[in-house]
XYZ file of C-alpha atoms in Angstrom:
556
model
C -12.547 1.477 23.763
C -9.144 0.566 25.665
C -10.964 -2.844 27.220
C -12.201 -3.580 23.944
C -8.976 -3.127 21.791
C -6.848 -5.158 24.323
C -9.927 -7.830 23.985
C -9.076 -7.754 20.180
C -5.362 -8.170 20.633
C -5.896 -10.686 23.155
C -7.976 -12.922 20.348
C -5.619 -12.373 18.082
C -3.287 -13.195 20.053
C -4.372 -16.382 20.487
C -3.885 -17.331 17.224
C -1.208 -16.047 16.149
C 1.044 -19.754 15.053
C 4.612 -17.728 14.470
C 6.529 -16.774 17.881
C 7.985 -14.047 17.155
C 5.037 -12.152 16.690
C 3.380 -13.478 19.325
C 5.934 -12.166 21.525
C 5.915 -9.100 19.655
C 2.323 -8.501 20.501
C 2.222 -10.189 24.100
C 4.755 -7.078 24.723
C 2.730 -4.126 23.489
C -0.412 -5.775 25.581
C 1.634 -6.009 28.682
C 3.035 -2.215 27.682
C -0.719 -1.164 27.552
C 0.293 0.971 24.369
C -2.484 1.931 22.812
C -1.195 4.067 20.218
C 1.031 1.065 19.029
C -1.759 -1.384 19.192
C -4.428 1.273 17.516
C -2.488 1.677 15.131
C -2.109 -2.521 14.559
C -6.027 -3.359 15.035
C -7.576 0.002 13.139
C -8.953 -2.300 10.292
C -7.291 -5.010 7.962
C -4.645 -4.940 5.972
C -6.522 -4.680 2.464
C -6.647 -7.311 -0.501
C -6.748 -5.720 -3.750
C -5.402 -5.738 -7.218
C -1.779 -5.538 -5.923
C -2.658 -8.350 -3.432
C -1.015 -7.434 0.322
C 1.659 -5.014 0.485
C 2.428 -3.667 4.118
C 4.955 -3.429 6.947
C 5.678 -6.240 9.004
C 4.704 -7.462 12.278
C 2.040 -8.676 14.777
C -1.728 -7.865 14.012
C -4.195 -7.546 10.785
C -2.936 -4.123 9.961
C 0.588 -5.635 9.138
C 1.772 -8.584 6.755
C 2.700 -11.773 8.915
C 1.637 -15.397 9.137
C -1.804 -14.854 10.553
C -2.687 -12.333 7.541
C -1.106 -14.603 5.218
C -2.923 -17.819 6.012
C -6.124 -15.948 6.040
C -5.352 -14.345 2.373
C -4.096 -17.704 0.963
C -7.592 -19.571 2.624
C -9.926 -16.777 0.702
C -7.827 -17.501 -2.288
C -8.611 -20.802 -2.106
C -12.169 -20.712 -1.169
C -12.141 -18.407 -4.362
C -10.092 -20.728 -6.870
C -13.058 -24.061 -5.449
C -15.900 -21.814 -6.342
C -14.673 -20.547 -9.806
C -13.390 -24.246 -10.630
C -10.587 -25.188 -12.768
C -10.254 -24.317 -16.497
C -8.881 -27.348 -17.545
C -12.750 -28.920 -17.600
C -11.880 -31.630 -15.545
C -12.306 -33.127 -12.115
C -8.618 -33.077 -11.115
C -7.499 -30.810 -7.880
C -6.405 -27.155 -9.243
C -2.338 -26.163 -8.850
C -1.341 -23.479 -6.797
C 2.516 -22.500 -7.450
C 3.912 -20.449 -5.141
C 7.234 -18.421 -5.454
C 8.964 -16.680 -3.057
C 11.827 -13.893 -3.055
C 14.710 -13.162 -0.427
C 12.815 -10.680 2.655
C 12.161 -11.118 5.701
C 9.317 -14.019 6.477
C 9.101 -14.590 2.727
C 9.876 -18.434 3.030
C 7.453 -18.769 6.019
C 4.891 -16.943 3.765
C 5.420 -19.680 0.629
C 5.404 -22.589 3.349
C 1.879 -21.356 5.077
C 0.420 -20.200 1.554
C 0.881 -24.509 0.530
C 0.053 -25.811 3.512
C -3.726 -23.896 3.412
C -3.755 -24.773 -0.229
C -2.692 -28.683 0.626
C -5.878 -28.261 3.675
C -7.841 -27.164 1.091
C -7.472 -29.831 -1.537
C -5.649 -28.069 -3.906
C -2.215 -29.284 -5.412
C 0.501 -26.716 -4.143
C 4.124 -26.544 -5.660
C 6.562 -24.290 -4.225
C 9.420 -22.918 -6.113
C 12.776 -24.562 -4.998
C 14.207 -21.547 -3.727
C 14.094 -17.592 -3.522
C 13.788 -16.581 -7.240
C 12.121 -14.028 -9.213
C 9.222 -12.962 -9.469
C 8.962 -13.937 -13.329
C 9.693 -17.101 -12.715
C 6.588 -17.488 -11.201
C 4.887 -15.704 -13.891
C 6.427 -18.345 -16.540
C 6.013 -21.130 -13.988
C 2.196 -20.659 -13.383
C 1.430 -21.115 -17.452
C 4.267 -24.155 -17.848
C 2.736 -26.069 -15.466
C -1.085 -25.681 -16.295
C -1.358 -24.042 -12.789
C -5.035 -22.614 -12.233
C -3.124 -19.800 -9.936
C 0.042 -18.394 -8.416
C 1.293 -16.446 -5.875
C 4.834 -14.574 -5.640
C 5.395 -13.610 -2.000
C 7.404 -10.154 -2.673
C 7.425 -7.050 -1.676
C 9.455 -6.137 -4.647
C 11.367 -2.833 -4.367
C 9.632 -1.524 -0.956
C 12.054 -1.175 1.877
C 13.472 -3.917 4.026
C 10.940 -3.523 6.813
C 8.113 -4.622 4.254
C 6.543 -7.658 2.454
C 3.683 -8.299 0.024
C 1.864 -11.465 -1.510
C 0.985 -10.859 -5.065
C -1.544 -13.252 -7.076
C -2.039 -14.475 -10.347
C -4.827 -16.484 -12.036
C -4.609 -19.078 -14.648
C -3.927 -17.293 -17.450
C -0.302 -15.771 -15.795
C -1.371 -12.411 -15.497
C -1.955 -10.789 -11.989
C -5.707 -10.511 -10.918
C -8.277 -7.654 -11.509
C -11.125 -6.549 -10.501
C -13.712 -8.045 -9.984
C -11.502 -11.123 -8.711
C -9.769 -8.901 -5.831
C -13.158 -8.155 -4.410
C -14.205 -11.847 -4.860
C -11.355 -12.897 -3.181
C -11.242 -10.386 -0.735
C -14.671 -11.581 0.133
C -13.741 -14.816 1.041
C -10.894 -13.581 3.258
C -13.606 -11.427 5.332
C -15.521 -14.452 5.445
C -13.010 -16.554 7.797
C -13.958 -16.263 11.227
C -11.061 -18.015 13.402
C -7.372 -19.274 12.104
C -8.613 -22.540 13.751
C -11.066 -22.957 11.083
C -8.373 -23.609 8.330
C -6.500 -27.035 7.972
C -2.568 -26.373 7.253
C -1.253 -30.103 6.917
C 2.581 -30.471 7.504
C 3.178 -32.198 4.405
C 1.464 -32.814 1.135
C 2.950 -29.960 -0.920
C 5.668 -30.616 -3.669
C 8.889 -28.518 -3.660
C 9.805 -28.215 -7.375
C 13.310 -29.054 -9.067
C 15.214 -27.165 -11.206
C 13.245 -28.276 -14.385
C 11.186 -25.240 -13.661
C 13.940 -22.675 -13.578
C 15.302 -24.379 -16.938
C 12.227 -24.357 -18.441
C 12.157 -20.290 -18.005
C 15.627 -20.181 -19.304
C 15.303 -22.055 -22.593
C 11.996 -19.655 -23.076
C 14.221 -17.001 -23.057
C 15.933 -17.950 -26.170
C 12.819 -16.542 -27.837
C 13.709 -13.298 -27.111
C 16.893 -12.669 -28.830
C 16.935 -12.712 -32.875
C 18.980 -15.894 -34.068
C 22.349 -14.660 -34.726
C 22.207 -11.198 -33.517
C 25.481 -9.892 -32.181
C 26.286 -10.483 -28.709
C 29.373 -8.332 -27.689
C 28.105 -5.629 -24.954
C 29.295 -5.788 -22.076
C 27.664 -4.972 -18.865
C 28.466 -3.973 -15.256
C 25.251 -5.539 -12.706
C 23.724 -5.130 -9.602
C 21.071 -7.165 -8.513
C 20.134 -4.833 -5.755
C 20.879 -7.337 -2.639
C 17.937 -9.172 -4.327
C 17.503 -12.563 -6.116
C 18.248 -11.383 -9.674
C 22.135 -12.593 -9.927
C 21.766 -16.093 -10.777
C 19.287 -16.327 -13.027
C 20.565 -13.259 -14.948
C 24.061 -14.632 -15.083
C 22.599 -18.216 -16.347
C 20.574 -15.902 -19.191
C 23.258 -14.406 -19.906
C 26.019 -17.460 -20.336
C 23.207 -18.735 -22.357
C 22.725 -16.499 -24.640
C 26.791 -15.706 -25.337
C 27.025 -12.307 -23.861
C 30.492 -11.368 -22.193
C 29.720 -12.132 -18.376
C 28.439 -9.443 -16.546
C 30.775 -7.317 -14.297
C 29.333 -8.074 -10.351
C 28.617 -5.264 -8.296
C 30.017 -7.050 -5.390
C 28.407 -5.200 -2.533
C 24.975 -5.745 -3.986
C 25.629 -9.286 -5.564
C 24.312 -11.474 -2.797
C 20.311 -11.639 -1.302
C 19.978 -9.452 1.900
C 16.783 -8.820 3.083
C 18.459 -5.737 4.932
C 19.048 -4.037 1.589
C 21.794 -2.441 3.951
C 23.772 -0.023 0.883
C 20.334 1.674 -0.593
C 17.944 3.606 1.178
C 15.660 2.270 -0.906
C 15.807 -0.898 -2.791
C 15.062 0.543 -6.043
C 16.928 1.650 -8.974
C 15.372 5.167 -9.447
C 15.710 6.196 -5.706
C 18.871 8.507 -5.393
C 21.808 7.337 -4.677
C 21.210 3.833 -5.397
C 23.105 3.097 -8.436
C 26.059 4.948 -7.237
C 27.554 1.528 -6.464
C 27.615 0.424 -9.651
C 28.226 3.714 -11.363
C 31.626 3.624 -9.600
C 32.063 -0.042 -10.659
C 31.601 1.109 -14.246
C 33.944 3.776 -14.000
C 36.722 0.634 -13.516
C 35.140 -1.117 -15.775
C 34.266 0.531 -18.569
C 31.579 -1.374 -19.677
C 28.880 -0.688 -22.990
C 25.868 -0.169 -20.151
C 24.974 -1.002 -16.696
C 21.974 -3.223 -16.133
C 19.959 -3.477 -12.792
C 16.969 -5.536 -11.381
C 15.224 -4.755 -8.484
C 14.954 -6.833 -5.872
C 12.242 -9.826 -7.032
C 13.975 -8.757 -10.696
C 10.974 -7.800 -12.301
C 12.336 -4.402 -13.301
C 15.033 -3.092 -14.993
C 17.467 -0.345 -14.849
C 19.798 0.689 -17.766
C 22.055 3.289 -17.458
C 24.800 4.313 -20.388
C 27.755 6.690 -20.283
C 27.133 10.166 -21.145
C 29.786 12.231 -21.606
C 32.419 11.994 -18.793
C 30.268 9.746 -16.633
C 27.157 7.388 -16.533
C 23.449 8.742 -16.421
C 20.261 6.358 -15.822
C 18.046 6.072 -18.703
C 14.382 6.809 -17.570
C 12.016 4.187 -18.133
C 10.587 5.873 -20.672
C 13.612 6.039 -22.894
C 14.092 2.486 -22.520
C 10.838 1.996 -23.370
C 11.180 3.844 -26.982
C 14.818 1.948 -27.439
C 13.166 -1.877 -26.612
C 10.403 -0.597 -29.218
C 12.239 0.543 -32.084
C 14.319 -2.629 -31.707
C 11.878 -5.139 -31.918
C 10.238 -2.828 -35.056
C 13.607 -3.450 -36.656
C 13.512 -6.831 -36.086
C 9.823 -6.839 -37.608
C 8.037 -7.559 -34.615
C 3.755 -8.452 -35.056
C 1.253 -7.605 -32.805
C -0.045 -5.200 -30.356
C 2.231 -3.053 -28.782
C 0.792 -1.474 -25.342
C 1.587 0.962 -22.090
C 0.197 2.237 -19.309
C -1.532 5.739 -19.374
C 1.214 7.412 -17.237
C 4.003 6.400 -19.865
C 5.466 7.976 -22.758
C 3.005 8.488 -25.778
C 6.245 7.697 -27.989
C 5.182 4.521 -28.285
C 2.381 5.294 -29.953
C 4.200 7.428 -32.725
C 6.782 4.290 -32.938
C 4.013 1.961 -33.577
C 1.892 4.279 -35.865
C 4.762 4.421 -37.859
C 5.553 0.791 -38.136
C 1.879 0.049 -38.996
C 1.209 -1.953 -35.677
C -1.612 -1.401 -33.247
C -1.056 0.499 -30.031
C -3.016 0.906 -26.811
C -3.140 2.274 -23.554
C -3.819 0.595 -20.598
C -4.336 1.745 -16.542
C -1.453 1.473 -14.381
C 0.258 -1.718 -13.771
C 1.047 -4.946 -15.779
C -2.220 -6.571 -14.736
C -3.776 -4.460 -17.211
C -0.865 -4.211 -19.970
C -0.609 -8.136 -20.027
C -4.066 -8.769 -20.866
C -4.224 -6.439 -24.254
C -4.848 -8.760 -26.986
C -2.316 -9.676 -28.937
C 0.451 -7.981 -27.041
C 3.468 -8.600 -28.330
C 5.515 -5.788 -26.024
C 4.500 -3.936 -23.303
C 6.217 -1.522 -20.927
C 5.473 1.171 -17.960
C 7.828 4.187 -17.253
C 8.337 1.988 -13.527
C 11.440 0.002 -15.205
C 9.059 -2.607 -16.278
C 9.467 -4.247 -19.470
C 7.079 -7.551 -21.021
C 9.382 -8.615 -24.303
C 7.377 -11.994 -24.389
C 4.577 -12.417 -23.576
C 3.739 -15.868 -24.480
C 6.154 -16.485 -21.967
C 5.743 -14.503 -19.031
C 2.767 -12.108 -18.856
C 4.276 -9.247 -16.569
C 7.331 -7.639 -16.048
C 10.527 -9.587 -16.754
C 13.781 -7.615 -16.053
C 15.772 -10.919 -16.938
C 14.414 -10.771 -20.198
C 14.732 -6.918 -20.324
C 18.039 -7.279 -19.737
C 18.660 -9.769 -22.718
C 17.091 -7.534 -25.330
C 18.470 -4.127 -24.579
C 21.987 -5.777 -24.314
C 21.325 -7.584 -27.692
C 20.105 -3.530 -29.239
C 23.464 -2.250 -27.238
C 25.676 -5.085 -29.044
C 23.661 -4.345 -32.614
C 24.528 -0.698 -32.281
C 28.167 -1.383 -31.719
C 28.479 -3.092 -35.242
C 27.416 -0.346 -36.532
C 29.425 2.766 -37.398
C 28.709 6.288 -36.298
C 28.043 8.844 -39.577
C 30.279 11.620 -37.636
C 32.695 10.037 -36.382
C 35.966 7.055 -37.459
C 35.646 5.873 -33.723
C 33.590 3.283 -32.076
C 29.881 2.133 -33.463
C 26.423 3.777 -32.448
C 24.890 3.752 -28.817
C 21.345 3.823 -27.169
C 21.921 7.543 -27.065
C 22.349 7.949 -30.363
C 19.364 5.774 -31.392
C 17.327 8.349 -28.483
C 18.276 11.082 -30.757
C 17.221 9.503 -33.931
C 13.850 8.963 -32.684
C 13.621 12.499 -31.209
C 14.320 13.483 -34.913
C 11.931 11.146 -36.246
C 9.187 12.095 -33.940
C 9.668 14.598 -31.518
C 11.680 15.000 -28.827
C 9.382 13.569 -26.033
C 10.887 14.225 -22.333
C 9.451 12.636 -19.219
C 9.532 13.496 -15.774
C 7.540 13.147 -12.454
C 6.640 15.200 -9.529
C 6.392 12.223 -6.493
C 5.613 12.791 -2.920
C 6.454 10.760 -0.013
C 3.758 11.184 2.625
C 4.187 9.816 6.562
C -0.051 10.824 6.560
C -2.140 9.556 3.824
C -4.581 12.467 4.289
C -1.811 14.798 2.404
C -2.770 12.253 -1.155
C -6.125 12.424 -0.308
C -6.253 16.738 0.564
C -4.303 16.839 -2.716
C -6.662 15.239 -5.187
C -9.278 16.678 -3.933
C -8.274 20.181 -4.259
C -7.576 19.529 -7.759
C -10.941 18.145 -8.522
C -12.567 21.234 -7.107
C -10.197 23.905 -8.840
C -8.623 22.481 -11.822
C -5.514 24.277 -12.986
C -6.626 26.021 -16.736
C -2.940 26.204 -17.623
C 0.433 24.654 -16.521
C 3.728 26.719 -17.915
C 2.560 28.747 -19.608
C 0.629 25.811 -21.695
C -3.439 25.680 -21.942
C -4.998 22.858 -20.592
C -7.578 21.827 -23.414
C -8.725 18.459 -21.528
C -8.975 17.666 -17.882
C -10.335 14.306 -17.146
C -11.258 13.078 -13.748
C -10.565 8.622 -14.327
C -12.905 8.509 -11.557
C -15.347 8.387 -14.505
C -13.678 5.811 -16.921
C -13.162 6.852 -20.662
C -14.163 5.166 -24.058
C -11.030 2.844 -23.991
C -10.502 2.494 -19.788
C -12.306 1.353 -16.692
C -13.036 3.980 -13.410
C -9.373 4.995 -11.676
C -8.071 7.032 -8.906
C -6.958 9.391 -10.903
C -6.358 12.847 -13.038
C -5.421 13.413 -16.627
C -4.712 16.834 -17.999
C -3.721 17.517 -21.974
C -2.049 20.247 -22.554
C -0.965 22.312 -25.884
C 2.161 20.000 -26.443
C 2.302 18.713 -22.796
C 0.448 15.908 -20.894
C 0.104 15.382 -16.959
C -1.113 12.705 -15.085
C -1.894 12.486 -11.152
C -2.382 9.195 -9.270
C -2.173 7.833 -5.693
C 0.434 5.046 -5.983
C -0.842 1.752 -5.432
C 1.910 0.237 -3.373
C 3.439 2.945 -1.459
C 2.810 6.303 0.309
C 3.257 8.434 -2.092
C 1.372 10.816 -4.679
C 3.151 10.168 -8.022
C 2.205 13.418 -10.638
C 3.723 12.057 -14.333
C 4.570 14.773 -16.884
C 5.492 14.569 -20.821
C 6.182 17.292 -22.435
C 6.799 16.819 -26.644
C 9.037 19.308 -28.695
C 9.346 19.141 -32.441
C 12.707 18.900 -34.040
C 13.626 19.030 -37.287
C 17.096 17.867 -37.284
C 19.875 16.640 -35.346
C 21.607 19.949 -34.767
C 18.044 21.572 -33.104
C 18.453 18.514 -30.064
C 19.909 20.644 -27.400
C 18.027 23.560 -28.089
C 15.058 21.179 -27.617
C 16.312 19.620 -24.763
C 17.159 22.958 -22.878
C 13.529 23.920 -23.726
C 11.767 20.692 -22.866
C 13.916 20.948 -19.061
C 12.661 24.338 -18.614
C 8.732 23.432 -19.686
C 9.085 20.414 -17.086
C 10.481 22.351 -14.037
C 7.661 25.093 -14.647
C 5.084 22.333 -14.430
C 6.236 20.752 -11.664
C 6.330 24.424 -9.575
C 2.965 25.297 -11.250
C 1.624 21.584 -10.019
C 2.916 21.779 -7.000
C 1.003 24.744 -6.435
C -2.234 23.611 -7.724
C -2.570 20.991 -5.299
C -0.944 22.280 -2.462
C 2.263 19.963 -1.959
């Protein structure tokens, strides 16, 4: 066993074309540490529908330049088999776009050169940008794939490599396995050409391109006067936000200075990501200086985004779910056509919002690779902070774009005046509580569990497979569905649905991360204005009750 793995790492080794690695690995041979290295060579790092995702460092079970070039060579094997769509004999484009982390750049450069060796055209975005400009990019240019190297709101020690296909949405099944297929397939690093040169770096025209798209979003002469405080969470957001912004005649954003620049350290968060504690507390306390209409964040690639409005004496986050409703009802008032789709774990408000209006509505799995590929979507969202508000022209996420629109609803409320009260126009808030009037007050929240072993996600589920809970609060379950299984409307998933007598829980490994993520709605009719905090006070204590009667159930 011990000659054998040190024979492994040895190979590997050997082939390993980035130094610090190498060094990194030639270290833990000489150390003889077997734990370290057991834990580096216990398999591959897996290709699926999320791409790579993983810590980095030296060996297949972590994300660096050998696992890279060996993804990006089964990509292309897979792109030559499956042929362009264009119907022609021209060589397929590859773009490639690349955020601010650690090894990102060196991930972009490898991912053209095997594309280049290949015989594929590669273009690489000019510079660390996000992630929906990628998404945009791949459909501008005709590309017949992309790939965003990103690890998007993970922590600083990881990275990820994220594909799309030629149609600008990220891949599904049964293209991960085919691709993943291919990567299993290559036998030595020495077996796949990586020319120094005959890539293209794009221009600007790109990036302008993406910005002139996003003209579509906002209604011609809507009003434009909110103003923001941001934070583009040390990642690449700022610029092209700012640009969006200028261009569409919003008062400039308010900087969140600390955060403002790229650092793949992400040294003033714990966590890179707008719903982890404590990390909007920067720009909370730049919003209580500047006293803005709302705070916007992105994440770090900038393909969420975070909203978060005063309430009361001092400034609250507005769950994903809220903004959800809000970006809805807006674009209903605007008259918006077509489909309007979420993911299973989100609110079911949408649906009511979109009954209402007469539009069709439909649920998707988790992620945007399924919400982007509804037909006729014309806005999609997921309670993760991720918003599509066109997609014509990006198919995914876009928290540039999901920044424009709930600004634009922000600056329409303020033009218009508040029914009890001489002061000041409406906010989100108060459009929250007219749809909790309209159609229930439906409150979100989510039990989610960090886990150093994986076995704790695994011990979980299947404990509530084998004894299902038969009530939750107080409240009957009248459905449990195991996703294993698929429904009517969605293919087989990890994962558990339970409907309740005016509540709904979900129960999912996450895809991306460690963690067991447990999503809860509960809905409480109100009949006027003056019944909200009742409701509210009612709909907190139903939540907490499930959580502690969850918890329970599956043993976390």
């Amino acid at each position: 066993m011990h000659d054998d793995l040190i024979a492994r790492a040895n190979a590997w080794l050997a082939e390993d074309p980035d130094p610090e690695t190498r060094d990194e690995l030639a270290k833990l041979i000489e150390a003889g540490d077997v734990a370290e290295l057991s834990a580096r060579f216990s398999g591959t790092l897996q290709f699926g529908t999320a791409g790579l995702r993983g810590e980095l460092g030296a060996g297949p079970m972590r994300m660096n330049r050998s696992v890279v070039i060996r993804a990006a060579a089964g990509l292309a094997a897979y792109l030559k088999k499956n042929g362009t769509p264009h119907g022609d004999d021209t060589a397929g484009l590859v773009v490639i776009g690349y955020d601010a982390r650690h090894k990102s750049a060196d991930f972009a450069r490898d991912t053209a050169a095997v594309m280049t060796g290949a015989g594929l055209r590669a273009a690489v975005l000019p510079r660390p940008l996000p992630t929906p400009v990628l998404a945009f990019a791949i459909r501008h240019l005709g590309a017949v794939a992309g790939v965003e190297v990103t690890a998007s709101h993970n922590p600083p020690r990881d990275n990820g490599y994220k594909v799309y296909l030629g149609d600008g949405s990220q891949i599904v099944p049964p293209a991960d396995a085919e691709i993943a297929a291919e990567i299993d397939a290559i036998v030595s690093l020495n077996d796949v050409p990586r020319p120094d040169t005959g890539w293209e770096t794009l221009d600007d025209a790109v990036l302008d391109a993406y910005l002139a798209r996003t003209d579509e979003v906002l209604a011609a002469g809507s009003p434009r006067t909110a103003r923001t405080v941001y934070t583009a969470m040390h990642g690449v957001g700022r610029d092209v936000l700012l640009a969006a912004f200028a261009r569409a005649g919003f008062p400039e954003p308010v900087l969140v200075a600390e955060q403002a620049d790229p650092d793949p350290d992400f040294p003033t968060v714990a966590f890179p990501n707008p719903e982890e504690p404590g990390a909007m507390d920067l720009a909370f306390a730049q919003a209580r200086v500047s006293d803005p209409d709302l705070v916007i964040a992105n994440d770090p690639d900038a393909d969420r985004c975070a909203v978060a409005v005063r309430a009361g004496a001092d400034w609250r986050m507005l769950r994903g779910d809220e903004v959800g409703a809000l970006l809805a009802a807006h674009l209903v008032r605007r008259g918006a056509q077509g489909t309007f789709a979420e993911s299973i774990v989100s609110s079911s408000l949408l649906g009511r919002i979109a009954e209402k209006a007469g539009l069709p509505y439909e649920e998707t799995l988790t992620g945007f690779k399924w919400i982007a590929r509804v037909d006729g979507l014309r806005y999609g969202y997921e309670e993760a902070l991720g918003y599509c508000v066109d997609p014509e022209g990006v198919r995914d996420k876009d928290g540039i774009t999901a920044a424009l629109l709930i600004t634009e609803l922000a600056s329409v409320l303020k033009a218009e005046s508040r029914s009890d009260s001489a002061v000041g126009g409406r906010t989100l808030l108060d459009l929250l509580d007219d749809l909790a009037v309209e159609h229930g007050l439906h409150a979100t929240d989510q039990l989610s569990v960090r886990v150093q072993d994986l076995s704790v996600i695994s011990d979980a589920m299947r404990r509530l497979r084998e004894q299902p809970p038969t009530e939750l609060a107080g409240l009957s379950v009248v459905r449990a569905e195991d996703l294993t299984q698929g429904t009517d409307t969605l293919p087989p998933t990890d994962g558990l649905r339970y409907t309740l007598d005016g509540a709904r829980v979900i129960v999912r490994p996450s895809g991306t991360e460690p963690k067991l993520k447990c999503y809860l709605e509960v809905v409480v009719p109100v009949a006027a204005h003056a019944e909200l905090p009742a409701a509210r006070a009612r709909a907190t204590e139903l939540l907490e009750a499930i959580k502690r009667d969850l918890s329970a159930a599956a043993g976390i």
